[in-house]
Short mmCIF file of C-alpha atoms and ligand atoms in Angstrom, two decimals:
data_model
loop_
_atom_site.label_atom_id
_atom_site.label_comp_id
_atom_site.label_asym_id
_atom_site.label_seq_id
_atom_site.Cartn_x
_atom_site.Cartn_y
_atom_site.Cartn_z
CA MET S 11 130.33 145.45 115.23
CA ALA S 12 133.60 147.55 114.24
CA LYS S 13 135.49 146.74 117.86
CA GLU S 14 133.16 144.23 119.52
CA LYS S 15 134.01 140.35 118.51
CA MET S 16 130.99 138.25 116.99
CA ILE S 17 129.45 136.64 119.86
CA LYS S 18 128.73 133.50 118.36
CA GLU S 19 129.30 130.57 121.54
CA LEU S 20 129.17 130.93 125.08
CA GLU S 21 132.80 131.57 125.34
CA ASP S 22 131.92 134.68 123.61
CA LEU S 23 130.21 136.62 126.71
CA PRO S 24 131.89 138.84 128.63
CA GLY S 25 132.78 137.58 131.88
CA ILE S 26 132.71 133.79 130.49
CA GLY S 27 135.69 131.83 130.01
CA GLU S 28 135.84 128.14 128.93
CA THR S 29 135.30 126.99 132.72
CA THR S 30 132.73 128.45 132.88
CA ALA S 31 131.23 127.77 129.88
CA ASN S 32 131.05 124.22 130.40
CA LYS S 33 129.49 124.55 133.99
CA LEU S 34 126.67 126.26 131.69
CA ARG S 35 126.21 123.93 129.55
CA ALA S 36 126.55 120.90 132.37
CA ALA S 37 123.75 123.17 133.58
CA GLY S 38 121.95 122.69 130.26
CA ILE S 39 122.29 126.22 129.21
CA ASP S 40 124.02 125.39 126.22
CA ASP S 41 123.74 127.98 123.77
CA LEU S 42 122.84 131.69 123.31
CA ASP S 43 119.02 131.67 123.59
CA LYS S 44 119.21 129.91 127.04
CA VAL S 45 121.52 132.81 128.17
CA ALA S 46 119.32 135.51 126.61
CA VAL S 47 116.74 134.38 128.75
CA ALA S 48 117.91 132.88 131.90
CA SER S 49 117.39 135.51 134.94
CA PRO S 50 120.52 137.19 136.08
CA HIS S 51 120.61 135.50 139.79
CA GLU S 52 119.82 131.33 138.67
CA LEU S 53 123.27 131.96 135.97
CA SER S 54 125.12 133.87 139.08
CA GLU S 55 123.56 130.65 141.39
CA LEU S 56 123.97 128.05 138.76
CA VAL S 57 127.74 128.88 138.11
CA GLY S 58 129.39 130.92 140.89
CA ILE S 59 129.69 134.38 139.40
CA SER S 60 128.08 137.65 140.52
CA VAL S 61 125.02 138.65 139.46
CA ASP S 62 126.18 141.88 137.83
CA LYS S 63 128.48 139.50 135.87
CA ALA S 64 125.55 137.10 134.90
CA LYS S 65 123.31 140.54 134.40
CA GLU S 66 126.48 141.86 131.46
CA ALA S 67 126.40 138.22 129.84
CA ILE S 68 122.24 137.91 129.57
CA ASP S 69 122.53 141.35 128.01
CA ALA S 70 125.63 140.58 125.38
CA ALA S 71 123.89 137.50 124.90
CA LYS S 72 120.11 139.09 123.79
CA ASP S 73 122.03 141.13 121.76
CA ALA S 74 123.34 138.52 119.83
CA THR S 75 120.65 136.95 119.36
CA THR S 76 118.81 136.89 116.70
CA ILE S 77 115.11 136.38 115.31
CA ASN S 78 113.61 135.55 112.21
CA TYR S 79 110.70 137.47 111.09
CA GLU S 80 108.79 137.05 108.38
CA THR S 81 105.24 137.99 107.08
CA GLY S 82 102.08 135.73 106.79
CA ALA S 83 102.81 135.81 103.13
CA GLN S 84 106.11 134.65 103.02
CA VAL S 85 105.03 132.06 105.22
CA SER S 86 102.02 130.78 103.05
CA GLU S 87 104.68 131.30 100.33
CA ARG S 88 107.01 128.28 101.81
CA ARG S 89 103.63 126.42 102.87
CA GLU S 90 103.09 126.04 99.32
CA LEU S 91 106.70 124.03 98.75
CA ILE S 92 105.36 121.33 101.51
CA GLY S 93 105.52 118.06 100.25
CA LYS S 94 103.32 115.59 100.50
CA ILE S 95 103.14 111.81 100.43
CA LEU S 96 99.89 109.68 99.30
CA THR S 97 99.11 107.32 101.46
CA GLY S 98 97.67 105.09 98.81
CA SER S 99 93.64 105.31 100.09
CA LYS S 100 92.24 108.59 98.67
CA GLU S 101 89.68 108.62 101.33
CA LEU S 102 93.02 109.20 104.25
CA ASP S 103 94.30 111.19 101.85
CA LYS S 104 91.80 113.70 102.08
CA LEU S 105 91.04 113.41 106.18
CA ILE S 106 94.16 114.64 106.47
CA GLY S 107 94.59 117.40 103.55
CA GLY S 108 96.03 115.30 100.80
CA GLY S 109 98.87 112.98 101.95
CA ILE S 110 101.39 113.12 105.28
CA GLU S 111 103.75 116.27 104.96
CA THR S 112 107.02 116.99 104.46
CA ASN S 113 108.82 119.78 107.79
CA ALA S 114 106.32 117.84 110.28
CA ILE S 115 105.58 114.60 112.09
CA THR S 116 103.16 112.14 111.84
CA GLU S 117 101.78 109.86 114.12
CA THR S 118 99.57 106.75 114.01
CA TYR S 119 98.41 104.74 117.19
CA GLY S 120 96.25 102.07 117.85
CA LYS S 121 96.67 98.32 119.23
CA PHE S 122 98.38 95.55 117.57
CA SER S 123 97.49 94.53 113.86
CA SER S 124 95.97 97.76 113.50
CA GLY S 125 97.74 98.45 110.37
CA LYS S 126 100.22 101.18 111.93
CA THR S 127 103.62 99.11 110.44
CA GLN S 128 101.99 98.70 107.02
CA ILE S 129 100.99 102.00 106.18
CA GLY S 130 104.84 102.54 107.10
CA PHE S 131 105.74 100.01 104.14
CA GLN S 132 103.36 102.12 102.10
CA LEU S 133 105.37 104.86 102.51
CA CYS S 134 108.66 103.48 102.13
CA VAL S 135 107.19 102.74 98.03
CA ASN S 136 105.56 105.66 97.75
CA ALA S 137 107.33 108.68 99.21
CA GLN S 138 110.30 107.26 96.49
CA LYS S 139 107.68 107.97 93.56
CA ALA S 140 108.14 110.93 91.49
CA ARG S 141 106.46 114.53 93.01
CA LYS S 142 104.05 114.38 90.23
CA ASP S 143 102.64 110.90 91.48
CA GLY S 144 102.25 111.81 95.19
CA GLY S 145 105.37 111.23 96.12
CA LEU S 146 108.39 113.04 96.72
CA GLU S 147 111.63 111.01 94.58
CA GLY S 148 113.59 110.62 97.98
CA ASN S 149 114.30 107.87 99.53
CA VAL S 150 114.14 106.49 103.47
CA LEU S 151 115.41 105.86 106.66
CA PHE S 152 113.45 102.93 108.31
CA ILE S 153 114.77 102.85 111.79
CA ASP S 154 112.81 99.13 113.02
CA THR S 155 112.71 98.76 117.17
CA GLU S 156 110.35 95.94 116.95
CA GLY S 157 111.76 93.85 114.37
CA THR S 158 108.79 93.60 112.11
CA PHE S 159 110.43 95.23 108.83
CA ARG S 160 109.30 92.27 106.34
CA PRO S 161 111.14 93.26 103.00
CA GLU S 162 108.74 90.73 101.08
CA ARG S 163 105.84 93.14 101.85
CA ILE S 164 107.38 95.95 100.64
CA LYS S 165 107.85 93.77 97.21
CA ASP S 166 104.42 93.18 97.24
CA ILE S 167 103.46 96.88 97.31
CA ALA S 168 106.35 97.87 94.89
CA GLU S 169 105.38 95.14 92.85
CA GLY S 170 101.53 96.38 93.06
CA ALA S 171 102.54 100.27 91.96
CA GLY S 172 104.46 98.60 89.01
CA MET S 173 107.74 99.88 90.14
CA ASP S 174 111.19 97.74 89.87
CA ILE S 175 111.32 95.83 93.50
CA ASN S 176 115.27 96.07 93.24
CA GLU S 177 115.02 99.41 93.10
CA VAL S 178 112.82 100.48 95.89
CA LEU S 179 114.35 97.91 98.26
CA SER S 180 117.88 99.49 97.66
CA ASN S 181 116.58 103.34 98.21
CA ILE S 182 115.34 102.08 102.08
CA ILE S 183 117.92 102.45 104.29
CA TYR S 184 117.45 100.25 107.51
CA VAL S 185 118.78 100.46 110.71
CA ARG S 186 117.28 97.79 113.75
CA ALA S 187 117.53 99.57 116.76
CA GLU S 188 117.66 97.45 120.18
CA THR S 189 118.15 99.86 122.47
CA THR S 190 116.99 103.28 123.52
CA GLU S 191 120.83 104.97 122.71
CA LYS S 192 121.09 103.20 119.66
CA GLN S 193 117.30 104.43 118.40
CA MET S 194 118.58 108.22 119.73
CA LEU S 195 122.01 107.80 117.90
CA THR S 196 120.67 106.97 114.50
CA VAL S 197 118.45 110.31 114.31
CA GLU S 198 121.52 112.56 115.99
CA LYS S 199 123.82 111.14 113.08
CA ALA S 200 120.99 111.08 110.53
CA ASP S 201 122.52 114.60 108.61
CA LYS S 202 125.39 112.75 106.72
CA LEU S 203 122.94 110.22 105.44
CA ILE S 204 120.19 112.67 104.54
CA GLU S 205 122.44 114.70 102.83
CA GLU S 206 124.22 111.87 100.72
CA LYS S 207 121.26 109.29 100.40
CA ASN S 208 118.65 112.11 99.40
CA VAL S 209 116.02 110.86 102.32
CA LYS S 210 112.64 112.08 102.30
CA LEU S 211 111.12 110.18 104.46
CA ILE S 212 112.23 109.22 107.70
CA ILE S 213 110.14 106.44 109.90
CA VAL S 214 110.52 105.19 113.45
CA ASP S 215 108.69 102.38 113.83
CA SER S 216 107.95 102.34 116.95
CA LEU S 217 108.80 105.48 118.58
CA THR S 218 107.98 104.44 122.27
CA SER S 219 108.53 100.43 123.07
CA LEU S 220 112.37 100.51 123.87
CA PHE S 221 111.27 103.48 125.76
CA ARG S 222 108.66 102.22 127.25
CA ALA S 223 110.65 98.61 128.40
CA GLU S 224 113.34 100.53 129.59
CA PHE S 225 112.51 103.25 131.83
CA ILE S 226 110.13 101.33 134.26
CA GLY S 227 107.40 102.67 137.12
CA ARG S 228 106.83 105.66 138.33
CA GLY S 229 110.77 106.65 139.28
CA ALA S 230 112.26 106.41 135.68
CA LEU S 231 109.34 108.10 133.96
CA GLY S 232 111.04 111.72 134.17
CA GLU S 233 114.33 110.74 132.88
CA ARG S 234 112.28 108.72 130.18
CA GLN S 235 109.70 111.61 128.76
CA GLN S 236 113.18 113.62 129.15
CA LYS S 237 114.65 111.53 126.51
CA LEU S 238 111.69 110.84 124.76
CA ASN S 239 111.45 114.79 124.06
CA THR S 240 115.29 114.95 123.40
CA HIS S 241 114.49 112.84 120.79
CA ILE S 242 111.40 114.08 118.86
CA HIS S 243 112.98 117.21 118.98
CA LYS S 244 115.85 116.19 116.87
CA LEU S 245 112.90 114.62 114.41
CA GLN S 246 111.06 117.45 114.38
CA SER S 247 114.59 119.65 113.54
CA LEU S 248 115.46 117.32 110.36
CA ALA S 249 112.17 117.37 108.93
CA ASP S 250 112.65 121.40 108.84
CA LYS S 251 116.44 121.34 108.21
CA TYR S 252 115.45 118.93 104.81
CA SER S 253 112.06 119.56 103.80
CA LEU S 254 111.42 115.88 104.86
CA ALA S 255 108.54 113.65 106.01
CA VAL S 256 108.39 112.09 110.18
CA TYR S 257 106.24 109.11 110.05
CA ILE S 258 106.01 107.81 114.00
CA THR S 259 104.11 104.61 115.08
CA ASN S 260 103.29 104.40 118.65
CA GLN S 261 102.04 102.05 121.22
CA VAL S 262 98.71 102.25 123.14
CA MET S 263 97.23 101.80 126.56
CA ASP S 264 93.92 101.50 128.60
CA ASN S 265 93.49 104.83 130.81
CA PRO S 266 91.62 103.93 133.71
CA GLY S 267 90.77 107.21 134.08
CA ILE S 268 88.46 107.28 130.90
CA LEU S 269 85.57 105.94 132.09
CA PHE S 270 82.88 106.59 129.34
CA GLY S 271 83.95 105.78 125.33
CA ASP S 272 87.69 103.78 124.10
CA PRO S 273 89.74 103.92 126.71
CA THR S 274 92.88 103.26 124.38
CA THR S 275 95.50 106.45 124.47
CA PRO S 276 98.64 107.02 122.96
CA ILE S 277 101.69 106.51 125.08
CA GLY S 278 104.01 109.04 125.56
CA GLY S 279 101.73 111.78 126.83
CA ASN S 280 101.88 115.26 126.12
CA ILE S 281 105.25 115.33 124.21
CA ILE S 282 104.10 113.23 121.58
CA ALA S 283 100.64 114.62 121.08
CA HIS S 284 102.54 118.77 121.00
CA ALA S 285 105.23 117.45 118.89
CA ALA S 286 103.61 115.27 116.16
CA ALA S 287 101.38 117.52 113.86
CA THR S 288 99.31 115.06 112.98
CA ARG S 289 98.31 112.19 114.87
CA LEU S 290 95.96 109.41 113.62
CA TYR S 291 93.92 106.49 115.24
CA LEU S 292 93.73 103.31 113.68
CA ARG S 293 91.45 100.07 114.75
CA LYS S 294 90.79 96.87 113.39
CA SER S 295 87.42 96.51 111.60
CA LYS S 296 86.03 93.38 109.87
CA GLU S 297 88.86 91.91 107.38
CA GLU S 298 91.46 93.91 105.60
CA LYS S 299 88.97 97.09 107.23
CA ARG S 300 90.55 99.61 109.59
CA ILE S 301 89.09 102.79 110.78
CA VAL S 302 91.30 105.61 110.95
CA ARG S 303 90.67 108.69 113.20
CA LEU S 304 91.97 112.16 112.80
CA VAL S 305 92.39 113.18 115.87
CA ASP S 306 95.04 116.11 115.81
CA SER S 307 95.14 118.19 112.99
CA PRO S 308 97.13 121.92 112.35
CA SER S 309 94.62 122.39 109.20
CA MET S 310 91.81 119.72 108.80
CA PRO S 311 88.96 118.62 111.11
CA GLU S 312 87.91 115.65 112.71
CA GLY S 313 86.83 112.96 111.14
CA GLU S 314 87.26 108.97 109.82
CA CYS S 315 87.83 107.20 107.48
CA VAL S 316 87.92 103.86 106.16
CA ILE S 317 91.12 101.80 104.58
CA ARG S 318 91.85 98.57 103.33
CA ILE S 319 95.47 96.89 103.94
CA THR S 320 95.50 94.49 101.18
CA LYS S 321 98.29 92.42 99.45
CA LYS S 322 99.31 95.16 97.32
CA GLY S 323 99.43 97.41 100.17
CA VAL S 324 97.00 100.74 101.62
CA THR S 325 94.10 101.04 99.37
CA ASP S 326 90.12 102.13 99.64
N1 ATP W 401 100.59 90.24 102.57
C1 ATP W 401 99.49 90.59 103.59
N2 ATP W 401 98.06 90.81 103.00
C2 ATP W 401 97.37 91.61 103.70
N3 ATP W 401 97.11 91.88 104.49
C3 ATP W 401 98.11 91.75 105.17
C4 ATP W 401 99.50 91.27 104.89
N4 ATP W 401 100.40 91.00 105.58
C5 ATP W 401 99.59 91.79 106.79
N5 ATP W 401 98.71 92.15 106.73
C6 ATP W 401 97.74 92.67 107.58
O1 ATP W 401 98.66 93.24 108.68
C7 ATP W 401 97.96 93.06 109.85
C8 ATP W 401 99.58 93.89 110.53
O2 ATP W 401 99.98 95.31 110.42
P1 ATP W 401 100.17 96.03 111.61
O3 ATP W 401 101.65 95.16 111.00
O4 ATP W 401 100.83 97.27 110.73
O5 ATP W 401 99.98 96.27 112.51
P2 ATP W 401 100.58 97.31 114.01
O6 ATP W 401 99.26 97.92 113.99
O7 ATP W 401 101.91 97.82 113.43
O8 ATP W 401 100.64 96.32 115.20
P3 ATP W 401 101.88 95.94 116.13
O9 ATP W 401 101.75 97.30 117.27
O10 ATP W 401 101.61 94.71 116.35
O11 ATP W 401 103.31 96.01 115.41
C9 ATP W 401 97.83 91.60 109.87
O12 ATP W 401 97.38 91.39 111.07
C10 ATP W 401 97.21 91.70 108.71
O13 ATP W 401 96.09 91.88 108.49
MG1 MG W 402 104.09 97.18 114.00
#
């Protein structure tokens, strides 16, 4: 440590100057962890340095990277700090283990009018409540990609909860994203806003519609998935960094590969399936009723419940 310089960036690695570092970045190897797990031959080929030099850089990167070890008991302690936003329906809260969790991504998918956006509106209001009342005492960043945000619905729901309508509305920071670039940038640049405005819930409604519209055809699928992957990883890292909840909605398609049973499948494939800790499938039933199916959860068994979507929001 004494005579060696601290290695923090690619340029600090032995034999890696600015030009080589930039070549590495261009090839997607943009931090020390990625250098540490690269093979000498791969690195040598990518940026045109000798295999020996590459090996030296990899070893130095390995030494410089740190792994945070925690015991199960420490993780358990940390998890006790996880916040939860109540959904408005006790049945739904029970199904998902007590509410929408912070530090994680919760997804709803389903056909039109299945209630995805309405649940988002309810969460906009509930996130602002006191912790003892099932909120997070925080504000909301609402990224609207479909133009379906309705302040009047927020008013109805806030009024139903006996809250100050204007205050509730002014604690929602709204962004209308018309392109995937705008959608992604809003999340990329959210750090400052989250800190300044005490954002505790980010909603992306919907996560996938613009991606689906912009990247058409088989040829564009790879790029679409890559961008979606970056986007959703950034959302997860914000959830972790600021202990906030992320709620995303997702469109569906009919999967022709499913011959028996319900062919309704969420968009986005494995990338979203892996990233969303809790996945809920919504189906319209009679009148106000919606059937919610818990499809995936880190700690709760699969199951179903019925909720109602009323003028005053989500209830049992
Ligand atoms: N004021 C209200 N009172 C009662 N129910 C309402 C009210 N406003 C909307 N709804 C219900 O919510 C439904 C719309 O649900 P929502 O907007 O959440 O659908 P969605 O799943 O987001 O669909 P999409 O895929 O089209 O975005 C309406 O069809 C209606 O049944
Ligand atoms: Mg909607």
